[in-house]
Short mmCIF file of C-alpha atoms in Angstrom, two decimals:
data_model
loop_
_atom_site.label_atom_id
_atom_site.label_comp_id
_atom_site.label_asym_id
_atom_site.label_seq_id
_atom_site.Cartn_x
_atom_site.Cartn_y
_atom_site.Cartn_z
CA ASP A 1 0.10 0.63 0.09
CA GLN A 2 1.44 3.53 -0.65
CA GLN A 3 1.57 5.25 1.95
CA VAL A 4 3.05 8.99 0.42
CA LYS A 5 0.54 9.77 -2.44
CA GLN A 6 1.31 12.42 -5.07
CA ASN A 7 -2.03 11.62 -6.85
CA SER A 8 -1.01 14.43 -10.12
CA PRO A 9 1.80 13.45 -11.93
CA SER A 10 1.88 16.35 -13.66
CA LEU A 11 0.96 20.68 -12.99
CA SER A 12 1.33 22.84 -15.56
CA VAL A 13 1.72 26.84 -14.86
CA GLN A 14 2.22 29.68 -16.22
CA GLU A 15 5.42 31.53 -15.26
CA GLY A 16 5.04 34.59 -12.64
CA ARG A 17 1.91 32.76 -11.38
CA ILE A 18 1.82 30.17 -8.46
CA SER A 19 2.40 26.67 -8.14
CA ILE A 20 0.37 23.28 -5.78
CA LEU A 21 2.04 20.52 -5.63
CA ASN A 22 0.39 18.21 -3.30
CA CYS A 23 1.36 15.96 -1.10
CA ASP A 24 -1.23 12.86 1.45
CA TYR A 25 0.09 9.89 4.14
CA THR A 26 -1.35 7.41 5.59
CA ASN A 27 0.50 6.78 8.44
CA SER A 28 0.55 8.77 11.86
CA MET A 29 3.93 7.46 12.50
CA PHE A 30 5.11 10.16 9.99
CA ASP A 31 6.84 13.21 11.69
CA TYR A 32 9.02 14.80 8.96
CA PHE A 33 8.46 16.07 5.63
CA LEU A 34 10.75 16.54 2.80
CA TRP A 35 10.27 18.04 -1.10
CA TYR A 36 13.24 16.99 -3.19
CA LYS A 37 13.19 18.30 -7.10
CA LYS A 38 14.69 16.23 -10.11
CA TYR A 39 16.03 17.58 -13.42
CA PRO A 40 16.14 15.17 -16.05
CA ALA A 41 18.88 13.07 -16.00
CA GLU A 42 20.38 14.48 -12.75
CA GLY A 43 19.81 13.22 -9.03
CA PRO A 44 16.70 14.49 -6.84
CA THR A 45 17.99 17.78 -4.74
CA PHE A 46 17.36 18.52 -1.67
CA LEU A 47 14.25 21.06 -1.37
CA ILE A 48 13.03 21.72 1.85
CA SER A 49 11.72 20.53 4.67
CA ILE A 50 9.09 20.59 7.48
CA SER A 51 8.69 19.11 10.97
CA SER A 52 5.29 17.20 12.14
CA ILE A 53 5.23 20.16 15.19
CA LYS A 54 4.84 22.70 12.72
CA ASP A 55 2.30 24.11 10.45
CA LYS A 56 4.75 26.24 7.98
CA ASN A 57 8.24 26.12 6.85
CA GLU A 58 9.21 28.85 4.23
CA ASP A 59 12.40 29.57 2.49
CA GLY A 60 11.93 32.12 -0.04
CA ARG A 61 10.36 31.72 -2.73
CA PHE A 62 8.96 27.80 -1.64
CA THR A 63 6.93 27.41 0.71
CA VAL A 64 5.30 23.72 2.23
CA PHE A 65 2.74 23.93 4.92
CA LEU A 66 1.46 21.13 6.05
CA ASN A 67 -2.11 19.93 7.66
CA LYS A 68 -1.52 16.74 10.33
CA SER A 69 -5.18 16.29 10.73
CA ALA A 70 -6.10 15.91 7.39
CA LYS A 71 -2.17 14.08 6.63
CA HIS A 72 -2.08 16.45 3.77
CA LEU A 73 1.14 18.50 2.68
CA SER A 74 1.63 20.91 0.07
CA LEU A 75 4.57 22.53 -1.09
CA HIS A 76 3.31 26.28 -3.03
CA ILE A 77 6.22 27.73 -5.55
CA VAL A 78 5.43 32.01 -5.83
CA PRO A 79 5.57 33.07 -8.02
CA SER A 80 7.12 30.12 -10.36
CA GLN A 81 10.02 30.37 -12.74
CA PRO A 82 10.90 28.02 -16.05
CA GLY A 83 13.70 27.14 -14.03
CA ASP A 84 11.30 25.79 -11.43
CA SER A 85 9.80 23.33 -14.53
CA ALA A 86 11.13 19.60 -12.71
CA VAL A 87 9.60 16.03 -11.14
CA TYR A 88 8.82 17.12 -7.62
CA PHE A 89 9.12 14.17 -5.04
CA CYS A 90 7.25 14.19 -1.43
CA ALA A 91 9.07 12.08 1.31
CA ALA A 92 8.11 11.11 4.66
CA SER A 93 10.20 10.24 7.20
CA ALA A 94 9.18 8.00 10.64
CA ARG A 95 12.24 6.43 12.83
CA SER A 96 12.36 2.71 11.98
CA GLY A 97 13.77 -0.48 14.91
CA GLY A 98 14.69 2.27 17.27
CA SER A 99 16.79 5.52 16.81
CA ASN A 100 16.85 5.12 12.36
CA TYR A 101 14.71 7.25 10.81
CA LYS A 102 12.67 5.42 7.33
CA LEU A 103 11.96 8.24 4.26
CA THR A 104 9.68 6.76 2.11
CA PHE A 105 9.05 8.89 -1.31
CA GLY A 106 5.79 9.07 -2.95
CA LYS A 107 6.42 8.62 -7.32
CA GLY A 108 6.15 12.61 -8.15
CA THR A 109 4.99 15.67 -9.53
CA LEU A 110 6.11 16.42 -12.82
CA LEU A 111 5.81 20.96 -13.05
CA THR A 112 5.25 22.01 -15.94
CA VAL A 113 6.31 26.37 -16.06
CA ASN A 114 5.33 28.28 -19.06
CA PRO A 115 6.94 31.17 -20.57
CA ASN B 1 32.84 19.14 -4.63
CA ALA B 2 31.98 15.81 -5.95
CA GLY B 3 29.51 14.96 -3.62
CA VAL B 4 27.89 11.63 -5.03
CA THR B 5 29.75 10.22 -7.42
CA GLN B 6 27.64 6.84 -9.69
CA THR B 7 29.75 5.44 -12.44
CA PRO B 8 28.82 4.22 -15.69
CA LYS B 9 25.93 6.25 -16.21
CA PHE B 10 24.29 4.13 -18.37
CA GLN B 11 25.22 0.47 -18.75
CA VAL B 12 23.20 -2.83 -21.12
CA LEU B 13 23.41 -6.10 -19.85
CA LYS B 14 21.85 -9.22 -21.45
CA THR B 15 19.46 -11.43 -19.15
CA GLY B 16 21.83 -13.01 -16.31
CA GLN B 17 25.06 -11.26 -16.83
CA SER B 18 26.10 -9.54 -13.56
CA MET B 19 27.58 -6.82 -12.71
CA THR B 20 28.48 -3.83 -10.36
CA LEU B 21 27.24 -0.76 -9.77
CA GLN B 22 29.85 1.59 -8.59
CA CYS B 23 28.66 4.52 -6.03
CA ALA B 24 31.27 6.74 -3.37
CA GLN B 25 30.92 9.99 -2.13
CA ASP B 26 33.25 11.94 -0.41
CA MET B 27 31.30 14.06 2.52
CA ASN B 28 32.38 11.20 5.16
CA HIS B 29 28.79 10.85 5.40
CA GLU B 30 27.67 7.52 7.81
CA TYR B 31 24.74 5.93 5.95
CA MET B 32 24.18 5.46 2.61
CA SER B 33 21.58 3.79 0.05
CA TRP B 34 20.29 2.58 -3.20
CA TYR B 35 16.97 3.32 -5.01
CA ARG B 36 15.64 2.96 -8.09
CA GLN B 37 13.14 5.05 -10.17
CA ASP B 38 10.90 3.39 -12.39
CA PRO B 39 8.49 5.02 -14.42
CA GLY B 40 4.97 5.74 -11.65
CA MET B 41 6.86 3.93 -9.21
CA GLY B 42 8.28 7.09 -7.20
CA LEU B 43 11.85 6.04 -5.45
CA ARG B 44 12.23 2.94 -3.82
CA LEU B 45 15.00 1.90 -1.77
CA ILE B 46 17.11 -1.41 -2.42
CA HIS B 47 19.63 -2.01 0.06
CA TYR B 48 20.57 0.70 2.57
CA SER B 49 24.47 1.30 5.00
CA VAL B 50 23.88 3.16 8.16
CA GLY B 51 28.05 3.13 8.24
CA ALA B 52 31.07 0.49 7.27
CA GLY B 53 30.89 -2.87 8.06
CA ILE B 54 27.06 -3.28 7.84
CA THR B 55 24.14 -3.25 5.85
CA ASP B 56 20.32 -4.29 5.61
CA GLN B 57 18.18 -4.10 2.88
CA GLY B 58 15.17 -1.62 1.71
CA GLU B 59 11.79 -2.51 -0.12
CA VAL B 60 12.95 -4.27 -2.84
CA PRO B 61 16.18 -5.99 -2.23
CA ASN B 62 15.87 -9.60 -4.00
CA GLY B 63 18.38 -9.35 -7.48
CA TYR B 64 20.84 -7.25 -5.34
CA ASN B 65 23.27 -7.20 -2.72
CA VAL B 66 25.20 -4.82 -0.93
CA SER B 67 28.81 -4.56 1.19
CA ARG B 68 30.48 -1.39 2.51
CA SER B 69 34.12 -1.78 3.30
CA THR B 70 34.48 1.68 3.62
CA THR B 71 32.53 5.32 4.50
CA GLU B 72 33.04 5.71 1.26
CA ASP B 73 31.91 3.52 -0.60
CA PHE B 74 28.64 1.73 -1.47
CA PRO B 75 29.06 -0.47 -4.73
CA LEU B 76 25.30 -2.56 -5.37
CA ARG B 77 25.74 -6.00 -7.21
CA LEU B 78 23.28 -7.46 -9.83
CA LEU B 79 23.99 -10.54 -9.51
CA SER B 80 21.84 -12.25 -12.34
CA ALA B 81 20.67 -9.57 -14.27
CA ALA B 82 16.02 -9.79 -15.07
CA PRO B 83 14.10 -7.57 -18.11
CA SER B 84 12.77 -6.87 -14.37
CA GLN B 85 15.49 -4.99 -13.31
CA THR B 86 15.67 -2.66 -15.96
CA SER B 87 15.80 1.45 -14.06
CA VAL B 88 17.78 4.18 -13.14
CA TYR B 89 19.54 3.33 -10.15
CA PHE B 90 19.88 6.25 -7.68
CA CYS B 91 23.30 6.93 -4.91
CA ALA B 92 22.09 8.72 -2.30
CA SER B 93 23.61 8.98 1.08
CA SER B 94 23.45 11.02 4.24
CA TYR B 95 25.17 11.89 7.75
CA SER B 96 22.95 10.39 9.16
CA ASN B 97 19.95 8.76 9.42
CA ARG B 98 19.50 8.67 13.49
CA ASP B 99 18.41 12.67 12.92
CA ASN B 100 16.63 13.36 9.71
CA SER B 101 19.64 15.66 7.36
CA PRO B 102 18.78 15.37 3.67
CA LEU B 103 19.75 12.64 1.85
CA HIS B 104 22.53 14.02 -0.93
CA PHE B 105 21.69 12.32 -4.27
CA GLY B 106 24.32 10.90 -7.54
CA ASN B 107 22.90 11.47 -11.15
CA GLY B 108 22.14 7.83 -11.30
CA THR B 109 22.96 4.91 -13.06
CA ARG B 110 20.47 3.98 -17.10
CA LEU B 111 20.68 0.32 -16.11
CA THR B 112 18.98 -1.69 -19.72
CA VAL B 113 18.88 -5.42 -19.54
CA THR B 114 17.19 -6.85 -22.64
#
Protein backbone atom coordinates (compact mmCIF):
# COMPACT_ATOMS: atom_id res chain seq x y z
CA ASP A 1 0.00 0.00 0.00
CA GLN A 2 1.21 3.45 -0.85
CA GLN A 3 1.86 5.46 2.30
CA VAL A 4 2.85 8.68 0.55
CA LYS A 5 0.64 9.73 -2.33
CA GLN A 6 1.12 12.42 -4.92
CA ASN A 7 -2.12 12.14 -6.82
CA SER A 8 -1.26 14.57 -9.59
CA PRO A 9 1.30 13.08 -11.99
CA SER A 10 1.71 16.45 -13.67
CA LEU A 11 0.94 20.14 -13.25
CA SER A 12 1.28 22.99 -15.70
CA VAL A 13 1.36 26.66 -14.63
CA GLN A 14 2.17 30.00 -16.18
CA GLU A 15 5.35 31.84 -15.31
CA GLY A 16 4.81 34.25 -12.43
CA ARG A 17 1.80 32.39 -11.05
CA ILE A 18 1.65 30.13 -8.01
CA SER A 19 2.43 26.41 -8.26
CA ILE A 20 0.84 24.18 -5.64
CA LEU A 21 2.01 20.59 -5.38
CA ASN A 22 0.11 18.29 -3.07
CA CYS A 23 1.01 15.24 -1.05
CA ASP A 24 -1.10 13.00 1.19
CA TYR A 25 0.08 10.39 3.63
CA THR A 26 -1.54 7.58 5.56
CA ASN A 27 0.98 6.67 8.27
CA SER A 28 0.43 8.72 11.41
CA MET A 29 3.94 7.83 12.58
CA PHE A 30 5.50 10.11 9.96
CA ASP A 31 6.96 13.09 11.80
CA TYR A 32 9.17 14.80 9.25
CA PHE A 33 8.50 15.66 5.64
CA LEU A 34 10.78 16.67 2.80
CA TRP A 35 10.48 17.82 -0.79
CA TYR A 36 13.05 16.92 -3.42
CA LYS A 37 13.36 18.35 -6.91
CA LYS A 38 14.65 16.37 -9.86
CA TYR A 39 15.78 17.58 -13.26
CA PRO A 40 16.13 15.12 -16.18
CA ALA A 41 19.38 13.12 -16.16
CA GLU A 42 20.23 14.35 -12.66
CA GLY A 43 19.67 12.99 -9.17
CA PRO A 44 17.04 14.47 -6.86
CA THR A 45 18.13 17.43 -4.77
CA PHE A 46 16.74 18.45 -1.40
CA LEU A 47 14.46 21.48 -1.55
CA ILE A 48 12.70 22.10 1.75
CA SER A 49 11.46 20.21 4.79
CA ILE A 50 9.05 20.54 7.69
CA SER A 51 8.76 18.93 11.08
CA SER A 52 5.41 17.67 12.30
CA ILE A 53 5.52 20.18 15.17
CA LYS A 54 5.18 23.01 12.65
CA ASP A 55 2.49 23.83 10.12
CA LYS A 56 4.53 26.02 7.80
CA ASN A 57 8.12 26.43 6.66
CA GLU A 58 9.29 29.04 4.20
CA ASP A 59 12.48 29.38 2.19
CA GLY A 60 12.46 32.15 -0.38
CA ARG A 61 9.91 31.36 -3.07
CA PHE A 62 9.17 27.94 -1.57
CA THR A 63 6.75 27.31 1.28
CA VAL A 64 5.63 23.98 2.64
CA PHE A 65 2.37 23.69 4.57
CA LEU A 66 1.48 20.75 6.78
CA ASN A 67 -2.03 19.83 7.89
CA LYS A 68 -1.58 16.97 10.32
CA SER A 69 -5.26 16.36 10.94
CA ALA A 70 -5.82 15.90 7.22
CA LYS A 71 -2.48 14.09 6.73
CA HIS A 72 -1.76 16.48 3.91
CA LEU A 73 1.12 18.68 2.91
CA SER A 74 1.62 21.05 0.04
CA LEU A 75 4.51 22.87 -1.59
CA HIS A 76 3.83 26.39 -2.84
CA ILE A 77 6.16 28.06 -5.31
CA VAL A 78 5.60 31.79 -5.75
CA PRO A 79 6.30 33.17 -8.25
CA SER A 80 6.89 30.17 -10.50
CA GLN A 81 9.79 30.37 -12.93
CA PRO A 82 10.60 28.25 -16.01
CA GLY A 83 13.66 26.91 -14.15
CA ASP A 84 11.29 25.36 -11.61
CA SER A 85 10.15 22.87 -14.25
CA ALA A 86 11.14 19.51 -12.78
CA VAL A 87 9.75 16.44 -11.03
CA TYR A 88 8.97 17.09 -7.37
CA PHE A 89 9.05 14.20 -4.90
CA CYS A 90 7.36 14.33 -1.54
CA ALA A 91 9.00 12.19 1.15
CA ALA A 92 7.99 11.32 4.70
CA SER A 93 10.12 10.04 7.55
CA ALA A 94 9.32 7.89 10.57
CA ARG A 95 11.43 6.18 13.21
CA SER A 96 12.06 2.55 12.36
CA GLY A 97 13.69 -0.02 14.62
CA GLY A 98 15.11 2.12 17.38
CA SER A 99 16.98 5.32 16.58
CA ASN A 100 16.97 5.07 12.78
CA TYR A 101 14.64 6.92 10.46
CA LYS A 102 13.01 5.38 7.41
CA LEU A 103 12.16 7.57 4.43
CA THR A 104 9.22 6.87 2.11
CA PHE A 105 8.88 8.68 -1.23
CA GLY A 106 5.83 9.54 -3.27
CA LYS A 107 5.72 8.87 -7.01
CA GLY A 108 6.47 12.45 -7.97
CA THR A 109 4.70 15.30 -9.78
CA LEU A 110 6.06 16.76 -13.01
CA LEU A 111 5.79 20.55 -12.86
CA THR A 112 5.98 22.50 -16.11
CA VAL A 113 6.21 26.27 -15.89
CA ASN A 114 5.37 27.90 -19.19
CA PRO A 115 7.02 31.22 -20.15
CA ASN B 1 33.44 19.15 -4.28
CA ALA B 2 32.31 15.90 -5.94
CA GLY B 3 29.50 14.87 -3.55
CA VAL B 4 28.07 11.50 -4.61
CA THR B 5 29.62 9.96 -7.71
CA GLN B 6 28.04 7.08 -9.59
CA THR B 7 29.56 5.06 -12.39
CA PRO B 8 28.74 4.11 -15.06
CA LYS B 9 26.10 6.57 -16.28
CA PHE B 10 24.65 4.02 -18.72
CA GLN B 11 24.86 0.24 -18.97
CA VAL B 12 23.26 -2.41 -21.15
CA LEU B 13 23.32 -6.01 -19.94
CA LYS B 14 22.04 -9.27 -21.28
CA THR B 15 19.81 -11.41 -19.10
CA GLY B 16 21.92 -13.46 -16.70
CA GLN B 17 24.96 -11.20 -16.75
CA SER B 18 26.28 -9.72 -13.52
CA MET B 19 27.68 -6.29 -12.88
CA THR B 20 28.52 -3.81 -10.15
CA LEU B 21 27.25 -0.24 -9.98
CA GLN B 22 29.76 1.95 -8.23
CA CYS B 23 28.97 4.69 -5.73
CA ALA B 24 31.40 6.91 -3.85
CA GLN B 25 30.89 9.93 -1.60
CA ASP B 26 33.47 12.34 -0.29
CA MET B 27 31.40 13.99 2.46
CA ASN B 28 32.27 11.49 5.21
CA HIS B 29 28.61 10.53 5.38
CA GLU B 30 27.67 7.71 7.68
CA TYR B 31 24.51 6.67 5.82
CA MET B 32 24.42 5.43 2.23
CA SER B 33 21.62 3.90 0.22
CA TRP B 34 20.55 2.66 -3.19
CA TYR B 35 17.23 3.50 -4.84
CA ARG B 36 15.67 2.54 -8.11
CA GLN B 37 13.32 4.79 -10.03
CA ASP B 38 10.77 3.29 -12.35
CA PRO B 39 8.01 5.08 -14.29
CA GLY B 40 4.98 5.60 -12.08
CA MET B 41 6.72 4.02 -9.08
CA GLY B 42 8.73 6.84 -7.54
CA LEU B 43 11.92 6.04 -5.65
CA ARG B 44 12.14 2.65 -3.98
CA LEU B 45 14.84 1.70 -1.49
CA ILE B 46 16.93 -1.35 -2.43
CA HIS B 47 19.61 -1.57 0.28
CA TYR B 48 21.14 0.79 2.77
CA SER B 49 24.09 1.07 5.13
CA VAL B 50 24.39 2.99 8.40
CA GLY B 51 28.17 2.68 8.49
CA ALA B 52 31.15 0.69 7.30
CA GLY B 53 30.55 -3.02 7.71
CA ILE B 54 26.78 -2.61 8.27
CA THR B 55 24.19 -3.15 5.55
CA ASP B 56 20.48 -3.90 5.53
CA GLN B 57 17.66 -4.55 3.10
CA GLY B 58 15.23 -1.96 1.89
CA GLU B 59 11.90 -2.32 0.16
CA VAL B 60 13.04 -4.15 -3.00
CA PRO B 61 16.29 -6.03 -2.21
CA ASN B 62 15.83 -9.22 -4.26
CA GLY B 63 18.44 -9.73 -6.96
CA TYR B 64 20.89 -7.23 -5.47
CA ASN B 65 23.82 -7.42 -3.09
CA VAL B 66 25.73 -4.66 -1.34
CA SER B 67 28.78 -4.29 0.85
CA ARG B 68 30.29 -1.37 2.73
CA SER B 69 33.97 -1.96 3.39
CA THR B 70 34.80 1.76 3.63
CA THR B 71 32.88 4.89 4.62
CA GLU B 72 33.25 6.27 1.09
CA ASP B 73 32.13 3.39 -1.14
CA PHE B 74 28.86 1.51 -1.42
CA PRO B 75 28.73 -0.69 -4.55
CA LEU B 76 25.55 -2.39 -5.72
CA ARG B 77 25.91 -5.80 -7.33
CA LEU B 78 23.42 -7.37 -9.68
CA LEU B 79 23.98 -11.11 -9.40
CA SER B 80 22.11 -12.31 -12.49
CA ALA B 81 20.45 -9.48 -14.38
CA ALA B 82 16.78 -9.75 -15.35
CA PRO B 83 14.68 -7.49 -17.60
CA SER B 84 12.71 -6.46 -14.49
CA GLN B 85 15.88 -4.77 -13.24
CA THR B 86 15.81 -2.30 -16.13
CA SER B 87 15.63 0.98 -14.24
CA VAL B 88 17.46 4.12 -13.21
CA TYR B 89 19.52 3.55 -10.08
CA PHE B 90 20.39 6.30 -7.63
CA CYS B 91 22.90 6.18 -4.84
CA ALA B 92 22.29 8.58 -1.97
CA SER B 93 24.08 9.49 1.23
CA SER B 94 23.44 11.56 4.33
CA TYR B 95 25.26 12.49 7.49
CA SER B 96 23.16 10.02 9.46
CA ASN B 97 19.76 8.34 9.41
CA ARG B 98 19.46 8.87 13.17
CA ASP B 99 18.23 12.37 12.44
CA ASN B 100 16.49 13.79 9.39
CA SER B 101 19.53 15.09 7.54
CA PRO B 102 18.61 15.31 3.83
CA LEU B 103 19.86 12.81 1.31
CA HIS B 104 22.45 13.78 -1.30
CA PHE B 105 21.92 11.88 -4.52
CA GLY B 106 24.25 10.91 -7.33
CA ASN B 107 23.22 11.54 -10.93
CA GLY B 108 22.11 7.98 -11.50
CA THR B 109 22.95 4.94 -13.60
CA ARG B 110 20.52 4.04 -16.37
CA LEU B 111 20.50 0.26 -16.72
CA THR B 112 18.86 -1.69 -19.52
CA VAL B 113 18.63 -5.48 -19.35
CA THR B 114 17.74 -7.20 -22.62
